[in-house]
């Protein structure tokens, strides 16, 4: 039986949302050309309520790493739904939760080694990414008895009241500032020029002895695809060791192949104490994880006396776990990360061949298939231009998103399985639009 939808057209859906959804959720442009209403998605393609086809260069916030609705992942979810739709979080568990805990251990601390000693991982499952970050912050506080967290300017760790303390952007924080505990200490995200300055700032904060953790995205996603200099993450590791604080990597965006390896920290061979995962883990079900080194997790969290001190109704949801296991199994079996690197190189080569008009310059940043193009006019970024370009690209059939504090970066995070033709045709439309706007020659 299919669910009867009584409304079909884009206009009807948007009108319903305008009337019944809270303000400040779905943005609708005055011109009516943003947003589209998604009806169906498969692989790299999305179809809207009018039947128009699009290529998704966002993987829907990086979630659909293997493309939308990969059949094996959908089947795993459907089979799980039919067998056991819901279990009891921290009380009566189900098999999939145990199997996924072990799999995440194999992919992280089992695969990484600390000198001669061997470790495994222990996991706390959550629903959204921000909850995984909050579970990591709780772990660090339990571990050290301290509350301060060093985080980075332009960093994004989600918007719950815990995570908001370590998400720097004022747009999100300012309206709720009076309710925040303000335990985040922000330092600039490093560039090749200021890296030693940033490390000194961190050292100075650590000397204050109130810090329980250093929290970093190995590559900033929503902050504008900002890539730290090679070796920076290792320096964070050294500082965390020296001052006995937890090193937390938020790989909610970068995890599961996005940057060409399982995790972005792999390329620096920098190993955190806790890694936060979400988004692409399931390919499309809200499940996230706070995965910590087993000895650290055991030191932080007491044995349960029957009532967990951190849990939630849907913790380790059976459908999410089944989908994650199927999703990861495909990533282990198929050379998807390697192929995605080729698509990243293709994108980079095409953009590098463009001729910028006088006064304009494009700064392209990329790791694997996580890329951003920041357009500058003279010395300034051009956020309104980037947003206009993204809107024009939508009418040409390409879904893109802006990142950065003002939306100044056009980001590219397509499914890792994106085709060569899709990259070519997206670049050719983007080039035409930039030429029409006088940005490219
Ligand atoms: C690095 C990072 N951490 C945390 C989050 C928050 O995840 P969620 O929106 O699922 O709460 C995001 C979301 O974009 C993210 O990119």
XYZ file of C-alpha atoms and ligand atoms in Angstrom:
457
model
C 0.000 0.000 0.000
C 1.346 3.422 -0.847
C 0.728 6.482 1.259
C -1.744 8.722 -0.573
C -0.251 12.167 -1.118
C -3.022 14.626 -1.765
C -0.722 17.402 -2.924
C 1.758 17.120 -5.739
C 2.885 20.440 -7.099
C 5.843 22.394 -5.838
C 3.671 25.427 -5.168
C 1.215 23.460 -3.034
C 3.980 21.937 -0.925
C 5.696 25.268 -0.385
C 2.412 26.938 0.515
C 1.705 24.230 3.092
C 5.148 24.734 4.591
C 4.719 28.501 4.673
C 1.469 28.027 6.568
C 2.215 25.127 8.890
C 5.971 24.844 9.355
C 7.638 27.191 11.820
C 9.232 30.269 10.321
C 13.008 30.202 9.955
C 13.196 26.598 8.780
C 12.586 26.312 5.017
C 13.801 29.425 3.201
C 11.678 30.403 0.209
C 13.001 33.085 -2.139
C 10.707 35.910 -3.168
C 11.308 35.057 -6.839
C 9.978 31.520 -6.249
C 13.011 29.764 -7.758
C 14.351 28.401 -4.446
C 13.858 25.766 -3.106
C 12.780 22.836 -5.241
C 10.671 20.091 -3.679
C 12.398 16.720 -3.714
C 10.208 13.855 -4.843
C 12.642 11.022 -5.551
C 16.400 10.426 -5.598
C 18.606 7.654 -6.931
C 22.384 7.585 -7.277
C 23.591 11.054 -8.238
C 20.161 12.174 -9.430
C 17.226 13.891 -7.768
C 13.792 14.528 -9.281
C 11.540 17.325 -8.078
C 7.775 17.401 -7.665
C 7.390 18.606 -11.261
C 9.466 15.715 -12.622
C 12.556 17.847 -13.354
C 15.888 16.039 -13.040
C 18.908 17.370 -11.121
C 22.409 16.158 -10.347
C 23.156 16.418 -6.661
C 26.564 17.963 -5.972
C 25.866 18.068 -2.224
C 25.092 14.376 -1.547
C 22.390 15.981 0.621
C 24.802 17.448 3.227
C 27.346 14.693 2.505
C 25.009 11.900 3.610
C 24.494 10.035 0.332
C 28.160 9.080 -0.092
C 27.309 5.983 -2.130
C 24.627 7.875 -4.011
C 20.994 8.194 -3.028
C 19.099 5.038 -2.135
C 21.849 2.529 -2.862
C 19.734 -0.649 -3.332
C 21.657 -2.884 -0.867
C 21.394 -0.216 1.834
C 17.687 0.330 1.195
C 17.084 -3.437 1.287
C 18.991 -3.784 4.563
C 16.842 -1.030 6.075
C 13.616 -2.506 4.731
C 14.436 -6.018 5.953
C 15.271 -4.606 9.389
C 12.027 -2.630 9.476
C 10.046 -5.768 8.798
C 11.938 -7.775 11.469
C 12.451 -5.299 14.302
C 11.525 -1.658 13.775
C 12.481 -0.348 17.183
C 14.297 -1.657 20.248
C 15.088 -0.229 23.669
C 18.122 2.038 23.489
C 20.081 1.455 26.688
C 17.757 -1.261 28.091
C 16.973 -4.259 25.855
C 19.432 -4.053 22.930
C 19.381 -5.655 19.484
C 22.013 -7.507 17.502
C 22.755 -4.788 14.920
C 23.910 -2.339 17.601
C 26.554 -4.768 18.855
C 27.734 -5.572 15.319
C 28.013 -1.900 14.388
C 29.951 -1.119 17.608
C 32.451 -3.796 16.628
C 32.633 -2.576 13.030
C 33.309 1.016 14.129
C 36.035 -0.301 16.419
C 37.615 -2.176 13.493
C 37.553 0.937 11.299
C 39.006 3.245 13.959
C 41.112 2.246 16.968
C 41.661 -1.347 15.848
C 42.963 -0.114 12.500
C 44.986 2.701 14.061
C 47.761 1.690 16.419
C 49.412 3.528 19.272
C 53.043 2.492 19.041
C 53.243 -1.109 20.176
C 50.036 -1.295 22.169
C 46.732 -2.305 20.657
C 43.418 -0.654 21.331
C 39.839 -1.061 20.353
C 36.951 1.392 20.453
C 33.814 1.794 22.508
C 30.828 3.619 21.087
C 27.898 5.686 22.273
C 25.244 5.882 19.559
C 23.154 9.002 19.088
C 20.721 10.337 16.504
C 22.023 13.637 15.113
C 25.592 14.740 14.633
C 25.395 17.375 17.364
C 24.408 14.712 19.889
C 27.548 12.711 19.073
C 29.588 15.865 19.727
C 27.771 16.385 23.027
C 28.437 12.767 24.049
C 32.128 13.385 23.282
C 32.124 16.588 25.371
C 30.518 14.718 28.272
C 33.171 12.007 27.937
C 35.971 14.581 28.114
C 34.450 16.221 31.194
C 34.001 12.902 32.979
C 37.548 11.967 32.038
C 39.303 15.088 33.285
C 36.890 16.718 35.724
C 37.303 19.948 33.719
C 34.871 21.806 31.478
C 36.713 24.096 29.027
C 36.879 23.099 25.378
C 39.259 24.563 22.817
C 37.442 24.842 19.499
C 38.064 26.659 16.237
C 36.637 29.823 14.732
C 34.375 28.992 11.769
C 33.938 25.490 13.195
C 30.527 23.848 13.062
C 29.542 21.103 15.471
C 25.752 21.428 15.422
C 23.203 23.508 17.250
C 22.077 21.706 20.425
C 22.703 23.699 23.593
C 25.863 21.710 24.330
C 27.249 21.803 20.801
C 26.372 25.478 20.395
C 29.015 26.309 22.995
C 31.675 25.048 20.599
C 30.128 26.179 17.289
C 31.595 29.603 16.723
C 29.318 31.386 14.278
C 27.414 34.269 15.851
C 24.459 33.745 13.516
C 23.663 30.571 15.475
C 24.896 31.593 18.927
C 23.819 35.197 19.386
C 20.042 34.653 19.783
C 20.652 32.103 22.556
C 23.755 33.549 24.137
C 22.050 34.195 27.455
C 21.349 30.490 27.876
C 24.837 29.289 26.920
C 27.357 28.178 29.499
C 30.207 29.558 27.339
C 32.719 26.794 27.939
C 34.167 27.079 24.406
C 37.493 28.883 23.888
C 37.890 29.741 20.213
C 41.151 29.983 18.311
C 41.602 30.758 14.594
C 41.545 27.819 12.201
C 45.131 27.460 10.966
C 46.483 28.465 7.580
C 50.038 27.866 6.406
C 50.855 31.436 7.533
C 49.453 31.428 11.070
C 49.803 27.804 12.148
C 52.488 28.411 14.804
C 50.570 31.375 16.186
C 47.468 29.174 16.542
C 49.435 26.435 18.286
C 50.840 29.010 20.714
C 47.336 30.280 21.451
C 46.214 26.727 22.190
C 49.226 26.153 24.434
C 48.440 29.345 26.366
C 44.841 28.199 26.906
C 45.975 24.762 28.011
C 48.215 26.381 30.626
C 45.092 27.811 32.273
C 44.293 24.240 33.402
C 40.539 24.459 32.804
C 40.497 22.575 29.534
C 39.101 19.057 29.114
C 39.322 18.746 25.326
C 40.548 20.098 22.031
C 37.772 19.725 19.471
C 38.521 20.037 15.747
C 37.060 19.236 12.372
C 40.057 17.846 10.444
C 38.676 19.834 7.502
C 36.086 22.486 8.215
C 32.970 21.800 6.197
C 30.296 24.389 6.876
C 33.025 26.892 7.744
C 33.989 26.978 4.041
C 36.015 23.820 3.196
C 39.040 24.973 5.170
C 41.985 22.579 5.103
C 44.664 22.881 7.804
C 48.344 22.691 6.872
C 49.775 19.173 6.705
C 50.951 18.071 10.141
C 48.695 20.427 12.120
C 46.508 17.634 13.466
C 49.616 15.837 14.703
C 50.613 18.979 16.583
C 47.200 18.932 18.257
C 47.838 15.312 19.214
C 51.134 16.286 20.839
C 49.540 19.135 22.789
C 46.675 16.925 23.968
C 49.216 14.367 25.207
C 51.395 16.959 26.907
C 48.485 18.545 28.800
C 46.479 15.343 29.306
C 43.302 16.568 27.600
C 41.100 14.660 25.179
C 41.583 15.192 21.461
C 38.211 15.000 19.715
C 37.955 14.942 15.940
C 34.543 15.782 14.587
C 34.443 13.722 11.385
C 30.694 13.943 11.011
C 31.179 15.535 7.590
C 34.583 14.192 6.609
C 34.131 10.556 7.685
C 33.471 7.525 5.492
C 35.515 8.308 2.405
C 34.672 11.946 1.803
C 38.346 12.974 1.769
C 39.680 9.866 0.002
C 40.253 7.669 3.053
C 38.011 6.283 5.771
C 38.589 9.421 7.824
C 40.251 12.771 7.126
C 42.660 12.302 10.053
C 44.091 9.235 8.272
C 46.063 11.376 5.842
C 47.980 13.061 8.713
C 48.148 9.771 10.617
C 46.865 11.755 13.576
C 44.802 9.656 15.948
C 42.223 11.273 18.213
C 40.973 10.003 21.569
C 37.393 10.324 20.386
C 35.990 10.544 16.876
C 32.449 11.764 16.155
C 30.680 10.195 13.191
C 27.327 10.687 11.483
C 26.004 11.734 8.078
C 27.468 9.226 5.554
C 27.611 6.380 8.085
C 24.136 5.116 7.147
C 23.662 6.752 3.744
C 20.392 8.340 4.877
C 19.153 7.432 8.344
C 19.641 9.662 11.401
C 22.277 7.748 13.343
C 25.504 9.160 14.752
C 28.265 7.855 16.970
C 30.748 9.021 19.569
C 33.564 6.497 19.203
C 36.342 6.593 21.794
C 39.438 4.625 22.628
C 38.284 1.844 24.939
C 40.535 2.669 27.917
C 39.517 6.335 27.758
C 35.822 5.506 27.516
C 36.125 3.072 30.419
C 37.926 5.630 32.538
C 35.318 8.297 31.784
C 32.069 6.357 32.052
C 31.147 4.417 35.204
C 29.583 0.951 34.971
C 25.816 1.348 34.745
C 23.919 0.682 37.955
C 20.749 0.074 35.963
C 20.045 3.618 34.849
C 22.322 5.106 32.154
C 23.435 8.692 32.769
C 23.391 9.428 29.044
C 20.869 7.845 26.660
C 17.933 8.547 24.348
C 14.778 6.786 23.157
C 16.109 5.937 19.713
C 19.725 5.249 20.735
C 21.347 2.841 18.245
C 18.196 2.529 16.134
C 17.924 -0.940 14.531
C 17.173 0.421 11.059
C 20.095 2.849 11.179
C 22.458 0.121 12.397
C 21.368 -2.286 9.626
C 21.818 0.428 6.998
C 25.217 1.454 8.373
C 26.462 -2.144 8.315
C 25.333 -2.565 4.691
C 26.755 0.825 3.724
C 30.153 0.150 5.316
C 30.299 -3.330 3.793
C 30.020 -1.757 0.316
C 32.712 0.805 1.151
C 34.997 -2.032 2.243
C 34.302 -4.102 -0.872
C 34.338 -1.533 -3.677
C 37.177 0.876 -4.597
C 34.888 3.859 -4.134
C 37.334 6.081 -2.254
C 39.948 5.714 -5.014
C 37.422 6.452 -7.740
C 36.151 9.489 -5.886
C 39.712 10.859 -5.705
C 39.819 10.711 -9.520
C 36.602 12.724 -9.719
C 38.107 15.242 -7.300
C 41.205 15.546 -9.502
C 39.009 15.975 -12.567
C 37.100 18.807 -10.884
C 40.338 20.445 -9.776
C 41.924 20.239 -13.234
C 38.913 21.763 -14.943
C 38.660 24.657 -12.503
C 42.439 25.241 -12.677
C 42.120 25.735 -16.461
C 39.678 28.662 -16.144
C 40.709 32.229 -16.970
C 39.526 34.686 -14.375
C 38.444 38.142 -15.487
C 40.431 41.124 -14.319
C 40.077 41.695 -10.542
C 38.535 38.235 -10.012
C 40.321 35.238 -8.637
C 39.113 31.818 -7.588
C 40.616 29.963 -4.689
C 39.921 26.261 -4.986
C 40.418 24.010 -1.956
C 40.050 20.240 -2.128
C 40.740 16.997 -0.386
C 39.283 13.876 -2.002
C 35.774 14.756 -3.062
C 35.296 17.567 -0.588
C 35.955 20.803 -2.422
C 35.187 24.485 -2.263
C 35.564 27.393 -4.665
C 35.882 30.822 -3.086
C 35.541 33.637 -5.571
C 37.320 36.861 -4.696
C 36.996 40.258 -6.262
C 40.067 42.311 -5.478
C 40.800 41.301 -1.896
C 37.214 40.559 -0.861
C 35.028 37.483 -0.956
C 31.794 37.738 -2.950
C 29.112 35.921 -0.960
C 26.108 37.377 -2.853
C 27.721 36.322 -6.135
C 28.339 32.762 -4.892
C 24.723 32.504 -3.784
C 23.441 33.884 -7.120
C 25.598 31.375 -8.984
C 24.223 28.506 -6.900
C 20.667 29.643 -7.635
C 21.408 29.831 -11.365
C 22.988 26.383 -11.256
C 19.777 25.015 -9.758
C 17.800 26.197 -12.766
C 20.396 24.456 -14.963
C 19.790 21.173 -13.086
C 22.637 21.120 -10.532
C 22.136 21.130 -6.782
C 24.933 22.957 -4.944
C 25.278 24.624 -1.542
C 27.180 27.649 -0.258
C 29.455 27.269 2.782
C 31.434 29.764 4.841
C 30.234 32.367 7.347
C 28.540 34.409 4.642
C 28.006 31.686 2.065
C 31.062 32.866 0.131
C 32.259 29.377 -0.857
C 30.588 27.221 -3.514
C 31.029 23.729 -2.132
C 31.174 20.436 -3.989
C 30.486 17.281 -1.990
C 28.721 15.009 -4.486
C 28.173 11.300 -3.958
C 31.580 9.588 -4.057
C 30.158 7.555 -6.928
C 29.537 10.600 -9.140
C 30.205 9.996 -12.828
C 32.857 11.650 -14.962
C 30.120 13.003 -17.258
C 28.293 14.612 -14.339
C 31.461 16.438 -13.224
C 32.085 17.586 -16.809
C 28.579 18.857 -17.382
C 28.393 20.608 -13.982
C 31.714 22.370 -14.685
C 30.613 23.434 -18.132
C 27.381 24.985 -16.768
C 29.276 26.640 -13.941
C 31.797 28.081 -16.389
C 29.025 29.481 -18.607
C 27.275 31.097 -15.640
C 30.524 32.614 -14.353
C 31.248 33.943 -17.857
C 27.787 35.473 -18.086
C 28.409 37.229 -14.775
C 31.760 38.551 -16.002
C 33.769 36.548 -13.476
C 35.479 34.344 -16.060
C 36.829 35.289 -19.455
C 31.369 18.713 11.238
C 29.941 18.659 11.679
N 29.673 18.366 12.960
C 28.408 18.311 13.417
C 27.355 18.574 12.593
C 25.959 18.525 13.138
O 25.282 17.416 12.647
P 23.683 17.364 12.710
O 23.183 18.425 11.794
O 23.357 15.984 12.239
O 23.313 17.597 14.135
C 27.584 18.889 11.250
C 26.482 19.199 10.335
O 26.632 19.708 9.267
C 28.915 18.943 10.789
O 29.215 19.273 9.512
